[in-house]
Amino acid sequence: MYDLIVVGAGIAGLAFALTAVEQGQTVLVIEKNKAPQGASIRNFGMVLPLGMPTGNALNRAIKSKEKWLDYSKKANFWANPCGMMMAAHHDDEMTAMEEFNSHHSLPPYRTRLLNPDQAQVICPGVNPKGLVGGLLSQTEVQINPQQAIKQLTHYLAKQDEAELLFSTRVLQVHSGDAGCEVQTTQGTFNAKRIVCCPGHEFNDLIPCDEQTRPKTCKLQMMRTIKQKQNWAFGSMFSTGLSMLHYPAFDNVKSLAAVRERVTYDHPEFEKHGIHILAAQNQVGEITLGDSHHYGDDPDPFINQEVNFLITQYAKKVLQLPSWEIKEQWIGIYSKTQDDHVYWTQPQDHVFLVTGLGGTGMSTSFAIAEEWFLENQAG
Ligand SMILES: Cc1cc2nc3c(=O)[nH]c(=O)nc-3n(C[C@H](O)[C@H](O)[C@H](O)COP(=O)(O)OP(=O)(O)OC[C@H]3O[C@@H](n4cnc5c(N)ncnc54)[C@H](O)[C@@H]3O)c2cc1C
């Protein structure tokens, strides 16, 4: 009998399993694919306090960032504390950044304003044409999600307390008098407690109330080939438009002008939830995105019109030596409406943790720690 069984080896499942091991608990991780292939390897790898509203979400991001830096050493993967720059290519965006910065230049956000020359030094990938300035946040860390998830999985597998079972689908979970039982395609396993971290596929395992359950979002992403040798993109990048997507900016009054302009000039961005995020990984490729389409059962297709809009917009705000695209993909996450995590306990000792939305890479370690604190083993 394990102390804990974790369903799903995305970042949420791994964070729970790693935290269990830190506490000396035995843990079995069960993953349906032969390696994690969900949202946790399809994202930008931005560990991003900027954008989180103050309170739980921001505190979790700051705590999780320290965990990422720590595990990057233990598990041997790349983590770059390069910060995030928001570029302003319109005066109204700069005004909104100034308003935000006037409240947040001190910790925990640690932002500062940049003039166009400074912005180009921090992020040589920014397009100087029409650049008004920028906002730099110095708390962000970049990882390469594919490398980091792989290395965390290897690291976990080496720990005496942990076992990982891949290519095994969990069919049912339930608790009984003699502990919890997990039925899988490879047999039945028992534990004192079960935490299910199945990402957007949660409803197959634990049906949730239709009104309150997290919503599903489909995103489109792309990655360029390696840029020429020794060309450095600089800090992670986002646009002024991204402020409309981050709850941290909800109270910035001057953002109303940005919203009005975009609604009028670019209804297509609103329609497809497009804003530009970009980051260079350790091998020199640039990951670019994204779009947001909500709705249950998202289709599996990459909409080329949406990718065209993303690329067209990206070319206005970025300058890259090469725009040759190496790969395109869709990512899917589930997003709860409040608190950035949906956790529920459908049965005794059985828990569901999902709904992390666009912030799961930034918050999962702290969420796992919180859960262990609130649910001390009996
Ligand atoms: C395009 C995109 C960009 C993003 N960018 C960022 C970013 O830069 N920064 C950030 O903080 N967040 C970002 N996010 C959000 C982040 O990636 C997610 O919040 C996070 O990865 C969710 O992790 P998870 O473990 O809950 O889900 P997943 O990574 O989807 O993992 C769930 C796992 O459970 C497994 N599973 C499901 N059902 C079963 C079953 N029945 N039996 C066994 N295994 C099962 C799946 O195979 C999967 O491996 C982004 C997301 C997307 C899609």
Coordinates of C-alpha atoms and ligand atoms in Angstrom, one line a residue:
M1 CA 0.0 0.0 0.0
Y2 CA 1.5 3.4 -1.1
D3 CA 1.0 6.5 1.0
L4 CA -0.2 8.3 -2.1
I5 CA -1.1 7.5 -5.7
V6 CA -1.0 10.4 -8.1
V7 CA -2.9 10.2 -11.4
G8 CA -1.2 12.1 -14.3
A9 CA 2.5 13.0 -14.7
G10 CA 2.0 16.6 -15.9
I11 CA 3.5 19.4 -13.8
A12 CA 0.6 19.1 -11.2
G13 CA 1.1 15.4 -10.7
L14 CA 4.9 15.7 -10.6
A15 CA 4.7 18.5 -8.1
F16 CA 2.5 16.4 -5.8
A17 CA 4.7 13.4 -6.2
L18 CA 7.9 15.4 -5.6
T19 CA 6.4 17.0 -2.5
A20 CA 5.3 13.6 -1.2
V21 CA 8.9 12.3 -1.6
E22 CA 10.3 15.5 0.2
Q23 CA 8.1 14.4 3.1
G24 CA 9.3 10.8 3.1
Q25 CA 6.0 9.4 1.8
T26 CA 5.8 6.6 -0.7
V27 CA 4.2 7.5 -4.0
L28 CA 3.1 5.8 -7.2
V29 CA 2.5 8.1 -10.3
I30 CA 0.3 6.6 -13.0
E31 CA 0.4 8.2 -16.4
K32 CA -1.6 7.0 -19.4
N33 CA 0.9 8.0 -22.1
K34 CA 4.4 6.6 -22.4
A35 CA 5.7 10.1 -21.4
P36 CA 3.7 13.2 -20.4
Q37 CA 2.3 14.9 -23.5
G38 CA -0.3 17.2 -22.0
A39 CA -0.3 21.0 -21.4
S40 CA 2.8 20.7 -19.3
I41 CA 5.0 20.1 -22.3
R42 CA 3.1 22.3 -24.7
N43 CA 3.5 25.6 -23.0
F44 CA 6.0 28.5 -23.1
G45 CA 7.8 27.5 -20.0
M46 CA 7.2 30.9 -18.4
V47 CA 7.3 30.8 -14.6
L48 CA 5.4 34.0 -14.3
P49 CA 4.6 36.0 -11.1
L50 CA 3.9 39.0 -13.3
G51 CA 0.2 38.8 -14.3
M52 CA -0.9 37.0 -11.2
P53 CA -3.3 38.9 -9.0
T54 CA -1.9 39.7 -5.6
G55 CA -2.9 37.1 -3.0
N56 CA -2.9 33.4 -3.3
A57 CA -1.9 33.2 -7.0
L58 CA 1.0 35.6 -6.8
N59 CA 2.3 34.0 -3.5
R60 CA 2.1 30.6 -5.2
A61 CA 4.1 31.8 -8.2
I62 CA 6.8 33.3 -6.1
K63 CA 7.1 30.2 -4.0
S64 CA 7.0 27.9 -7.1
K65 CA 9.7 29.9 -8.8
E66 CA 12.1 29.1 -6.0
K67 CA 11.2 25.4 -6.3
W68 CA 11.9 25.5 -10.1
L69 CA 15.3 27.0 -9.4
D70 CA 16.0 24.4 -6.8
Y71 CA 14.9 21.4 -8.9
S72 CA 16.7 22.7 -12.0
K73 CA 19.9 22.0 -10.0
K74 CA 18.8 18.7 -8.5
A75 CA 17.2 17.3 -11.7
N76 CA 19.7 19.0 -14.1
F77 CA 17.6 21.1 -16.4
W78 CA 17.9 24.7 -17.8
A79 CA 16.3 27.5 -15.9
N80 CA 16.9 31.1 -16.8
P81 CA 16.0 33.9 -14.4
C82 CA 15.8 36.3 -17.4
G83 CA 12.6 38.3 -16.4
M84 CA 9.8 39.3 -18.7
M85 CA 9.5 42.4 -20.8
M86 CA 6.1 43.8 -21.9
A87 CA 6.7 45.9 -25.0
A88 CA 4.6 49.0 -25.7
H89 CA 4.1 49.8 -29.4
H90 CA 1.3 52.3 -28.7
D91 CA 1.2 55.3 -26.4
D92 CA -2.0 53.9 -24.6
E93 CA -0.1 50.7 -23.7
M94 CA 2.8 52.8 -22.2
T95 CA 0.4 54.9 -20.2
A96 CA -1.2 51.7 -18.7
M97 CA 2.3 50.3 -17.9
E98 CA 3.2 53.6 -16.2
E99 CA 0.1 53.3 -14.1
F100 CA 0.8 49.7 -13.1
N101 CA 4.4 50.5 -12.3
S102 CA 3.5 53.4 -10.1
H103 CA 2.0 50.8 -7.7
H104 CA 4.2 47.8 -8.3
S105 CA 7.9 48.8 -8.6
L106 CA 8.6 47.3 -5.2
P107 CA 8.5 43.5 -4.3
P108 CA 6.6 41.3 -4.9
Y109 CA 6.4 42.3 -8.6
R110 CA 9.6 44.4 -8.9
T111 CA 8.8 46.1 -12.2
R112 CA 10.5 49.0 -13.9
L113 CA 9.8 51.1 -16.9
L114 CA 12.1 51.1 -19.9
N115 CA 12.6 53.6 -22.7
P116 CA 13.0 52.2 -26.2
D117 CA 16.8 52.0 -26.1
Q118 CA 16.7 50.1 -22.7
A119 CA 13.9 47.8 -24.0
Q120 CA 16.1 46.8 -27.0
V121 CA 19.0 46.0 -24.7
I122 CA 16.8 43.8 -22.4
C123 CA 15.1 42.1 -25.3
P124 CA 17.0 42.4 -28.6
G125 CA 14.2 40.4 -30.2
V126 CA 11.8 43.4 -29.9
N127 CA 10.9 45.3 -33.1
P128 CA 12.3 48.9 -32.6
K129 CA 9.8 50.2 -35.2
G130 CA 7.1 52.1 -33.4
L131 CA 8.5 51.0 -30.0
V132 CA 7.4 53.4 -27.3
G133 CA 9.0 51.7 -24.3
G134 CA 8.4 48.7 -22.0
L135 CA 7.8 47.3 -18.6
L136 CA 10.3 44.9 -17.2
S137 CA 9.5 42.4 -14.5
Q138 CA 12.5 40.9 -12.9
T139 CA 10.9 38.0 -11.0
E140 CA 10.3 35.7 -13.9
V141 CA 12.2 32.4 -14.7
Q142 CA 12.1 30.6 -18.0
I143 CA 12.4 26.9 -18.4
N144 CA 12.1 24.6 -21.4
P145 CA 9.0 22.6 -20.5
Q146 CA 9.9 19.5 -22.6
Q147 CA 13.3 19.3 -21.0
A148 CA 12.2 20.2 -17.5
I149 CA 9.3 17.7 -17.4
K150 CA 11.5 14.9 -18.7
Q151 CA 14.2 15.6 -16.2
L152 CA 11.8 15.9 -13.3
T153 CA 10.3 12.6 -14.3
H154 CA 13.8 11.0 -14.4
Y155 CA 14.7 12.6 -11.0
L156 CA 11.5 11.3 -9.4
A157 CA 12.1 7.8 -10.8
K158 CA 15.5 7.7 -9.0
Q159 CA 14.0 8.4 -5.6
D160 CA 13.6 5.4 -3.3
E161 CA 10.1 6.5 -2.2
A162 CA 8.7 6.9 -5.8
E163 CA 7.5 4.6 -8.6
L164 CA 6.2 5.7 -12.0
L165 CA 4.0 3.6 -14.2
F166 CA 3.6 4.9 -17.8
S167 CA 1.3 3.7 -20.6
T168 CA -1.3 2.9 -18.0
R169 CA -4.7 4.5 -17.9
V170 CA -6.5 5.0 -14.7
L171 CA -10.1 3.8 -15.2
Q172 CA -11.6 4.3 -11.8
V173 CA -10.7 5.6 -8.3
H174 CA -12.6 4.9 -5.1
S175 CA -12.1 4.7 -1.4
G176 CA -13.2 1.9 0.9
D177 CA -12.7 0.7 4.4
A178 CA -9.2 -0.7 3.6
G179 CA -7.9 2.5 1.9
C180 CA -8.2 3.7 -1.6
E181 CA -8.2 1.7 -4.8
V182 CA -7.1 2.7 -8.3
Q183 CA -8.2 0.5 -11.2
T184 CA -6.1 0.8 -14.2
T185 CA -5.4 -0.9 -17.5
Q186 CA -2.5 -2.7 -15.8
G187 CA -4.3 -3.9 -12.7
T188 CA -5.4 -2.5 -9.3
F189 CA -3.3 -0.5 -6.9
N190 CA -3.9 0.6 -3.3
A191 CA -2.9 3.7 -1.4
K192 CA -3.9 5.6 1.7
R193 CA -4.8 8.7 -0.5
I194 CA -5.2 9.5 -4.1
V195 CA -4.6 12.8 -5.9
C196 CA -5.9 13.0 -9.4
C197 CA -4.1 15.5 -11.7
P198 CA -5.5 14.6 -15.1
G199 CA -5.4 18.1 -16.6
H200 CA -8.4 18.8 -18.9
E201 CA -9.5 15.2 -19.0
F202 CA -10.8 15.3 -15.4
N203 CA -14.4 14.7 -16.2
D204 CA -13.7 11.2 -17.6
L205 CA -12.4 10.2 -14.2
I206 CA -14.4 12.3 -11.8
P207 CA -17.6 13.8 -13.2
C208 CA -18.0 17.4 -11.9
D209 CA -20.9 19.8 -11.7
E210 CA -21.4 21.3 -15.1
Q211 CA -22.0 24.8 -13.8
T212 CA -18.9 25.1 -11.5
R213 CA -16.4 22.8 -13.2
P214 CA -13.4 24.3 -15.0
K215 CA -13.8 25.4 -18.6
T216 CA -11.7 23.9 -21.5
C217 CA -9.5 26.2 -23.6
K218 CA -7.7 25.3 -26.8
L219 CA -4.5 27.3 -27.7
Q220 CA -2.4 27.5 -30.8
M221 CA 1.4 27.6 -30.6
M222 CA 4.4 27.5 -32.9
R223 CA 8.2 27.3 -32.6
T224 CA 10.9 28.6 -35.0
I225 CA 14.0 26.8 -36.0
K226 CA 17.2 27.6 -34.1
Q227 CA 18.1 31.2 -34.6
K228 CA 21.6 31.9 -35.9
Q229 CA 24.4 31.1 -33.5
N230 CA 25.1 33.6 -30.8
W231 CA 22.0 35.6 -31.5
A232 CA 20.2 36.1 -28.2
F233 CA 16.5 37.1 -28.0
G234 CA 16.9 38.4 -24.4
S235 CA 14.2 38.4 -21.7
M236 CA 10.9 36.6 -22.2
F237 CA 8.5 38.8 -24.2
S238 CA 4.9 39.9 -24.2
T239 CA 2.9 42.7 -25.8
G240 CA 1.0 45.6 -24.3
L241 CA -2.1 43.7 -25.3
S242 CA -1.2 41.0 -22.9
M243 CA -2.2 43.3 -20.0
L244 CA -5.8 42.7 -21.1
H245 CA -5.3 39.0 -20.4
Y246 CA -3.6 39.1 -17.0
P247 CA -5.7 39.7 -13.8
A248 CA -2.9 41.6 -12.2
F249 CA -3.8 44.5 -14.5
D250 CA -7.5 44.4 -13.8
N251 CA -7.4 47.6 -11.7
V252 CA -5.3 49.6 -14.2
K253 CA -7.9 52.3 -15.2
S254 CA -6.0 53.5 -18.3
L255 CA -6.2 50.0 -19.9
A256 CA -9.7 51.0 -21.0
A257 CA -8.1 53.0 -23.8
V258 CA -6.1 49.9 -25.0
R259 CA -9.2 47.8 -24.9
E260 CA -11.2 50.3 -26.8
R261 CA -8.6 50.6 -29.5
V262 CA -8.1 46.9 -29.9
T263 CA -11.9 46.3 -30.0
Y264 CA -12.2 48.9 -32.8
D265 CA -9.0 48.2 -34.8
H266 CA -8.5 44.4 -34.2
P267 CA -11.8 42.6 -33.5
E268 CA -10.0 39.5 -34.8
F269 CA -7.6 39.5 -31.9
E270 CA -10.6 39.6 -29.5
K271 CA -12.5 36.9 -31.4
H272 CA -9.5 34.5 -31.2
G273 CA -8.1 35.6 -27.9
I274 CA -4.8 36.5 -29.5
H275 CA -1.9 38.1 -27.8
I276 CA 1.8 37.6 -28.3
L277 CA 4.1 35.8 -25.9
A278 CA 7.6 34.7 -27.0
A279 CA 10.6 33.1 -25.5
Q280 CA 13.9 31.6 -26.7
N281 CA 14.9 28.2 -25.3
Q282 CA 18.4 27.0 -24.5
V283 CA 18.9 25.6 -28.0
G284 CA 18.0 28.9 -29.7
E285 CA 14.5 28.3 -30.9
I286 CA 11.7 30.8 -30.3
T287 CA 8.4 29.6 -29.0
L288 CA 5.6 31.9 -30.1
G289 CA 1.8 32.1 -29.4
D290 CA -1.0 32.2 -28.8
S291 CA -4.8 32.1 -29.2
H292 CA -7.6 31.1 -26.8
H293 CA -10.8 29.3 -27.8
Y294 CA -13.1 28.1 -25.1
G295 CA -15.6 25.3 -25.3
D296 CA -16.0 21.6 -24.3
D297 CA -14.5 19.0 -26.7
P298 CA -12.1 21.2 -28.6
D299 CA -11.4 20.0 -32.1
P300 CA -7.9 18.7 -32.8
F301 CA -7.2 21.0 -35.8
I302 CA -4.7 23.9 -36.2
N303 CA -6.6 26.8 -37.7
Q304 CA -4.1 28.4 -40.2
E305 CA -6.1 31.6 -40.3
V306 CA -5.4 32.0 -36.5
N307 CA -1.7 31.1 -37.0
F308 CA -1.5 33.7 -39.8
L309 CA -2.9 36.4 -37.4
I310 CA -0.5 35.4 -34.7
T311 CA 2.5 35.5 -37.1
Q312 CA 1.4 38.8 -38.6
Y313 CA 1.0 40.4 -35.2
A314 CA 4.3 38.9 -34.0
K315 CA 6.2 40.4 -37.0
K316 CA 5.0 43.9 -35.9
V317 CA 6.3 43.6 -32.4
L318 CA 9.3 41.3 -32.9
Q319 CA 12.3 41.1 -35.1
L320 CA 13.9 37.6 -35.6
P321 CA 16.8 36.6 -37.8
S322 CA 14.6 33.7 -38.9
W323 CA 10.8 33.3 -39.0
E324 CA 11.1 29.7 -40.3
I325 CA 8.6 27.6 -38.3
K326 CA 9.8 24.2 -37.2
E327 CA 6.6 23.0 -35.6
Q328 CA 3.0 24.0 -34.7
W329 CA 0.7 22.5 -32.2
I330 CA -2.4 22.9 -30.1
G331 CA -2.4 22.9 -26.3
I332 CA -5.5 22.3 -24.1
Y333 CA -6.0 23.3 -20.5
S334 CA -8.8 23.5 -18.1
K335 CA -9.4 26.7 -16.3
T336 CA -11.4 27.4 -13.2
Q337 CA -13.1 30.8 -12.8
D338 CA -11.6 31.6 -9.4
D339 CA -8.4 31.1 -7.4
H340 CA -6.5 29.6 -10.4
V341 CA -7.0 26.0 -9.1
Y342 CA -10.0 23.7 -8.9
W343 CA -9.6 21.2 -6.0
T344 CA -12.3 19.0 -4.8
Q345 CA -12.7 15.9 -2.7
P346 CA -15.3 13.6 -4.3
Q347 CA -14.7 10.8 -1.8
D348 CA -12.9 10.2 1.5
H349 CA -9.1 10.4 0.8
V350 CA -9.7 11.0 -3.0
F351 CA -8.9 14.4 -4.4
L352 CA -9.0 16.1 -7.8
V353 CA -6.7 19.0 -8.6
T354 CA -7.1 20.6 -12.0
G355 CA -8.3 23.9 -13.6
L356 CA -4.9 25.5 -13.4
G357 CA -5.5 27.4 -16.7
G358 CA -2.6 29.3 -18.1
T359 CA -0.7 29.4 -14.9
G360 CA 0.0 25.8 -13.9
M361 CA 3.7 25.9 -14.6
S362 CA 3.9 29.0 -12.4
T363 CA 1.9 27.7 -9.4
S364 CA 1.9 23.9 -9.2
F365 CA 4.7 23.4 -6.7
A366 CA 3.1 25.8 -4.2
I367 CA -0.3 24.3 -4.8
A368 CA 1.1 20.9 -3.9
E369 CA 2.8 22.2 -0.8
E370 CA -0.5 23.9 0.3
W371 CA -2.4 20.7 -0.2
F372 CA 0.0 18.7 2.0
L373 CA -0.2 21.4 4.7
E374 CA -4.0 21.4 4.7
N375 CA -4.3 17.6 4.4
Q376 CA -1.8 16.2 6.9
A377 CA -1.6 12.4 6.7
G378 CA -3.8 11.0 9.5
Ligands
LIG1 C1 -0.2 26.5 -25.0 C2 -0.1 26.7 -23.5 C3 0.8 27.6 -23.0 C4 0.9 27.8 -21.6 N1 1.9 28.6 -21.1 C5 2.2 28.6 -19.8 C6 3.3 29.3 -19.3 O1 4.1 29.8 -20.0 N2 3.4 29.4 -17.9 C7 2.5 28.8 -17.1 O2 2.6 28.9 -15.9 N3 1.5 28.0 -17.6 C8 1.3 27.9 -18.9 N4 0.3 27.1 -19.4 C9 -0.5 26.4 -18.5 C10 0.1 25.1 -18.0 O3 0.8 24.4 -19.0 C11 -1.0 24.2 -17.4 O4 -1.7 24.9 -16.4 C12 -0.3 22.9 -16.7 O5 0.6 22.3 -17.6 C13 -1.4 21.9 -16.3 O6 -0.8 20.8 -15.7 P1 -1.6 19.5 -15.4 O7 -0.6 18.6 -14.8 O8 -2.8 19.9 -14.6 O9 -2.1 19.0 -16.8 P2 -1.4 18.2 -17.9 O10 0.0 18.7 -18.2 O11 -2.3 18.2 -19.1 O12 -1.2 16.7 -17.4 C14 -2.2 15.8 -17.1 C15 -1.7 14.4 -17.3 O13 -2.6 13.5 -16.8 C16 -2.6 12.4 -17.7 N5 -3.9 11.7 -17.6 C17 -5.2 12.2 -17.8 N6 -6.1 11.3 -17.6 C18 -5.5 10.2 -17.2 C19 -5.9 8.9 -16.7 N7 -7.2 8.6 -16.7 N8 -5.0 8.0 -16.4 C20 -3.7 8.3 -16.4 N9 -3.2 9.5 -16.8 C21 -4.1 10.4 -17.1 C22 -2.4 13.0 -19.1 O14 -1.9 12.1 -20.0 C23 -1.4 14.1 -18.7 O15 -0.1 13.7 -18.9 C24 0.2 27.0 -20.8 C25 -0.7 26.0 -21.3 C26 -0.9 25.9 -22.6 C27 -1.8 24.8 -23.2

